Amino acid sequence: MKTNKLLIIIFLISIHSFAQNRFDEKKEQIKTLKVGFITNELSLTSDEAARFWPIYNTFDDKQFELRHQKMKSFMHRMDGGTLDKMSEKEASDLLNQMESNEDELYLNRKKFIASLRGIISPIKIIKLKKAEDDFNRKLLQQYRDKGPRK
């Protein structure tokens, strides 16, 4: 009996590990494509790229954390019909948390742009925003074109 439970636990851990590895691989693959796309769109010199990418990667990691980890907890609170059972105070608290998260995202981007001002030109900073939007749009379109997995 204990052996069966142990095997089930090992199996579940293996599945989780496999899924996490696939997610990490996809994330790295997307990151590599994004680096190439942005570098090309901004026409970064090797000096600019060497100074730009560490700052960008720190910014991007922080944005990912803010969007996915914190918003994930918000979405979890709103799943399963709990939204209809939420009190006004709970809704107000959740709204305040969401606003705070949006403020953090904004301040992170503002700090990032200030950091870039000494590294790349203002035109390239504006082109960066366009390149990020274009990349995300293309990525979403590719995902849509794949269709539902069967």
Coordinates of C-alpha atoms in Angstrom, one line a residue:
M1 CA 0.0 0.0 0.0
K2 CA 2.8 2.4 0.9
T3 CA 4.6 1.5 -2.3
N4 CA 1.6 2.4 -4.4
K5 CA 1.3 5.8 -2.7
L6 CA 5.0 6.4 -3.2
L7 CA 4.7 5.5 -6.9
I8 CA 1.8 7.8 -7.3
I9 CA 3.6 10.7 -5.7
I10 CA 6.7 10.1 -7.8
F11 CA 4.5 9.9 -10.9
L12 CA 2.8 13.2 -10.0
I13 CA 6.1 15.0 -9.3
S14 CA 7.4 13.7 -12.7
I15 CA 4.4 15.0 -14.6
H16 CA 4.7 18.4 -12.9
S17 CA 8.5 18.5 -13.6
F18 CA 7.9 17.6 -17.2
A19 CA 5.3 20.3 -17.7
Q20 CA 7.5 22.9 -16.0
N21 CA 10.4 21.9 -18.3
R22 CA 8.2 22.3 -21.4
F23 CA 7.1 25.7 -20.1
D24 CA 10.6 26.8 -19.4
E25 CA 11.8 25.6 -22.9
K26 CA 8.9 27.5 -24.6
K27 CA 9.7 30.6 -22.6
E28 CA 13.4 30.5 -23.5
Q29 CA 12.5 29.9 -27.1
I30 CA 10.2 32.9 -27.2
K31 CA 12.8 35.0 -25.3
T32 CA 15.4 34.1 -28.0
L33 CA 13.1 35.1 -30.8
K34 CA 12.2 38.3 -29.0
V35 CA 15.9 39.3 -28.5
G36 CA 16.6 38.8 -32.2
F37 CA 13.4 40.7 -33.3
I38 CA 14.1 43.7 -31.0
T39 CA 17.8 43.8 -31.9
N40 CA 16.9 43.9 -35.5
E41 CA 14.1 46.4 -35.2
L42 CA 16.2 48.8 -33.2
S43 CA 19.4 48.3 -35.2
L44 CA 21.4 48.1 -32.0
T45 CA 25.1 48.4 -32.3
S46 CA 27.2 45.8 -30.4
D47 CA 28.0 48.4 -27.7
E48 CA 24.3 49.4 -27.4
A49 CA 23.2 45.8 -27.2
A50 CA 25.8 45.0 -24.5
R51 CA 24.5 47.8 -22.3
F52 CA 20.8 47.5 -23.3
W53 CA 20.1 43.7 -22.8
P54 CA 21.0 43.4 -19.1
I55 CA 18.7 46.4 -18.3
Y56 CA 15.9 45.1 -20.6
N57 CA 16.1 41.5 -19.2
T58 CA 15.8 42.8 -15.6
F59 CA 12.9 45.0 -16.6
D60 CA 11.2 42.2 -18.5
D61 CA 11.6 39.7 -15.7
K62 CA 10.1 42.2 -13.2
Q63 CA 7.2 42.9 -15.6
F64 CA 6.6 39.2 -16.0
E65 CA 6.5 38.7 -12.2
L66 CA 4.1 41.6 -11.7
R67 CA 1.8 40.5 -14.5
H68 CA 1.7 36.8 -14.1
Q69 CA 2.4 36.1 -10.4
K70 CA 0.3 38.8 -8.8
M71 CA -2.5 38.9 -11.4
K72 CA -2.6 35.1 -11.1
S73 CA -3.5 35.4 -7.5
F74 CA -6.2 38.0 -8.3
M75 CA -7.7 35.8 -11.0
H76 CA -7.7 32.8 -8.6
R77 CA -9.8 34.8 -6.2
M78 CA -12.3 35.6 -9.0
D79 CA -12.6 32.0 -10.3
G80 CA -15.2 29.4 -9.3
G81 CA -18.2 31.7 -8.7
T82 CA -16.6 33.4 -5.8
L83 CA -17.0 36.8 -7.5
D84 CA -20.8 36.7 -7.0
K85 CA -20.2 35.8 -3.3
M86 CA -17.7 38.6 -2.7
S87 CA -18.5 41.3 -0.2
E88 CA -18.2 45.0 -1.1
K89 CA -15.2 45.3 1.2
E90 CA -13.5 42.3 -0.4
A91 CA -14.2 43.7 -3.9
S92 CA -12.9 47.1 -2.8
D93 CA -9.7 45.5 -1.4
L94 CA -9.2 43.4 -4.6
L95 CA -9.7 46.5 -6.7
N96 CA -7.1 48.4 -4.6
Q97 CA -4.6 45.5 -5.1
M98 CA -5.2 45.6 -8.8
E99 CA -4.7 49.3 -9.0
S100 CA -1.5 49.0 -6.9
N101 CA -0.3 46.3 -9.3
E102 CA -1.0 48.6 -12.3
D103 CA 0.9 51.4 -10.6
E104 CA 3.9 49.1 -10.0
L105 CA 3.9 48.1 -13.7
Y106 CA 3.8 51.8 -14.7
L107 CA 6.6 52.8 -12.3
N108 CA 8.7 49.8 -13.4
R109 CA 8.4 50.9 -17.1
K110 CA 9.1 54.6 -16.2
K111 CA 12.3 53.6 -14.3
F112 CA 13.3 51.4 -17.2
I113 CA 12.9 54.2 -19.8
A114 CA 14.9 56.5 -17.6
S115 CA 17.7 53.9 -17.5
L116 CA 17.7 53.6 -21.3
R117 CA 18.1 57.3 -21.9
G118 CA 21.8 57.1 -21.5
I119 CA 22.2 54.0 -23.6
I120 CA 20.0 54.4 -26.7
S121 CA 18.4 57.4 -28.4
P122 CA 14.9 58.5 -27.6
I123 CA 13.9 57.4 -31.1
K124 CA 15.1 53.9 -30.4
I125 CA 13.2 53.9 -27.1
I126 CA 10.0 54.7 -29.0
K127 CA 10.9 52.0 -31.6
L128 CA 11.4 49.6 -28.7
K129 CA 7.8 50.0 -27.6
K130 CA 6.6 49.5 -31.2
A131 CA 8.9 46.4 -31.6
E132 CA 7.5 44.9 -28.3
D133 CA 3.9 45.5 -29.5
D134 CA 4.7 44.1 -33.0
F135 CA 6.4 41.0 -31.5
N136 CA 3.5 40.3 -29.1
R137 CA 1.0 40.7 -31.9
K138 CA 3.0 38.3 -34.2
L139 CA 3.3 35.8 -31.4
L140 CA -0.4 36.0 -30.7
Q141 CA -1.2 35.6 -34.4
Q142 CA 1.0 32.5 -34.6
Y143 CA -0.8 31.0 -31.6
R144 CA -4.2 31.7 -33.2
D145 CA -3.1 30.2 -36.5
K146 CA -2.1 27.0 -34.7
G147 CA -5.7 26.6 -33.6
P148 CA -6.8 24.4 -30.7
R149 CA -4.7 21.3 -30.0
K150 CA -6.3 18.0 -30.6

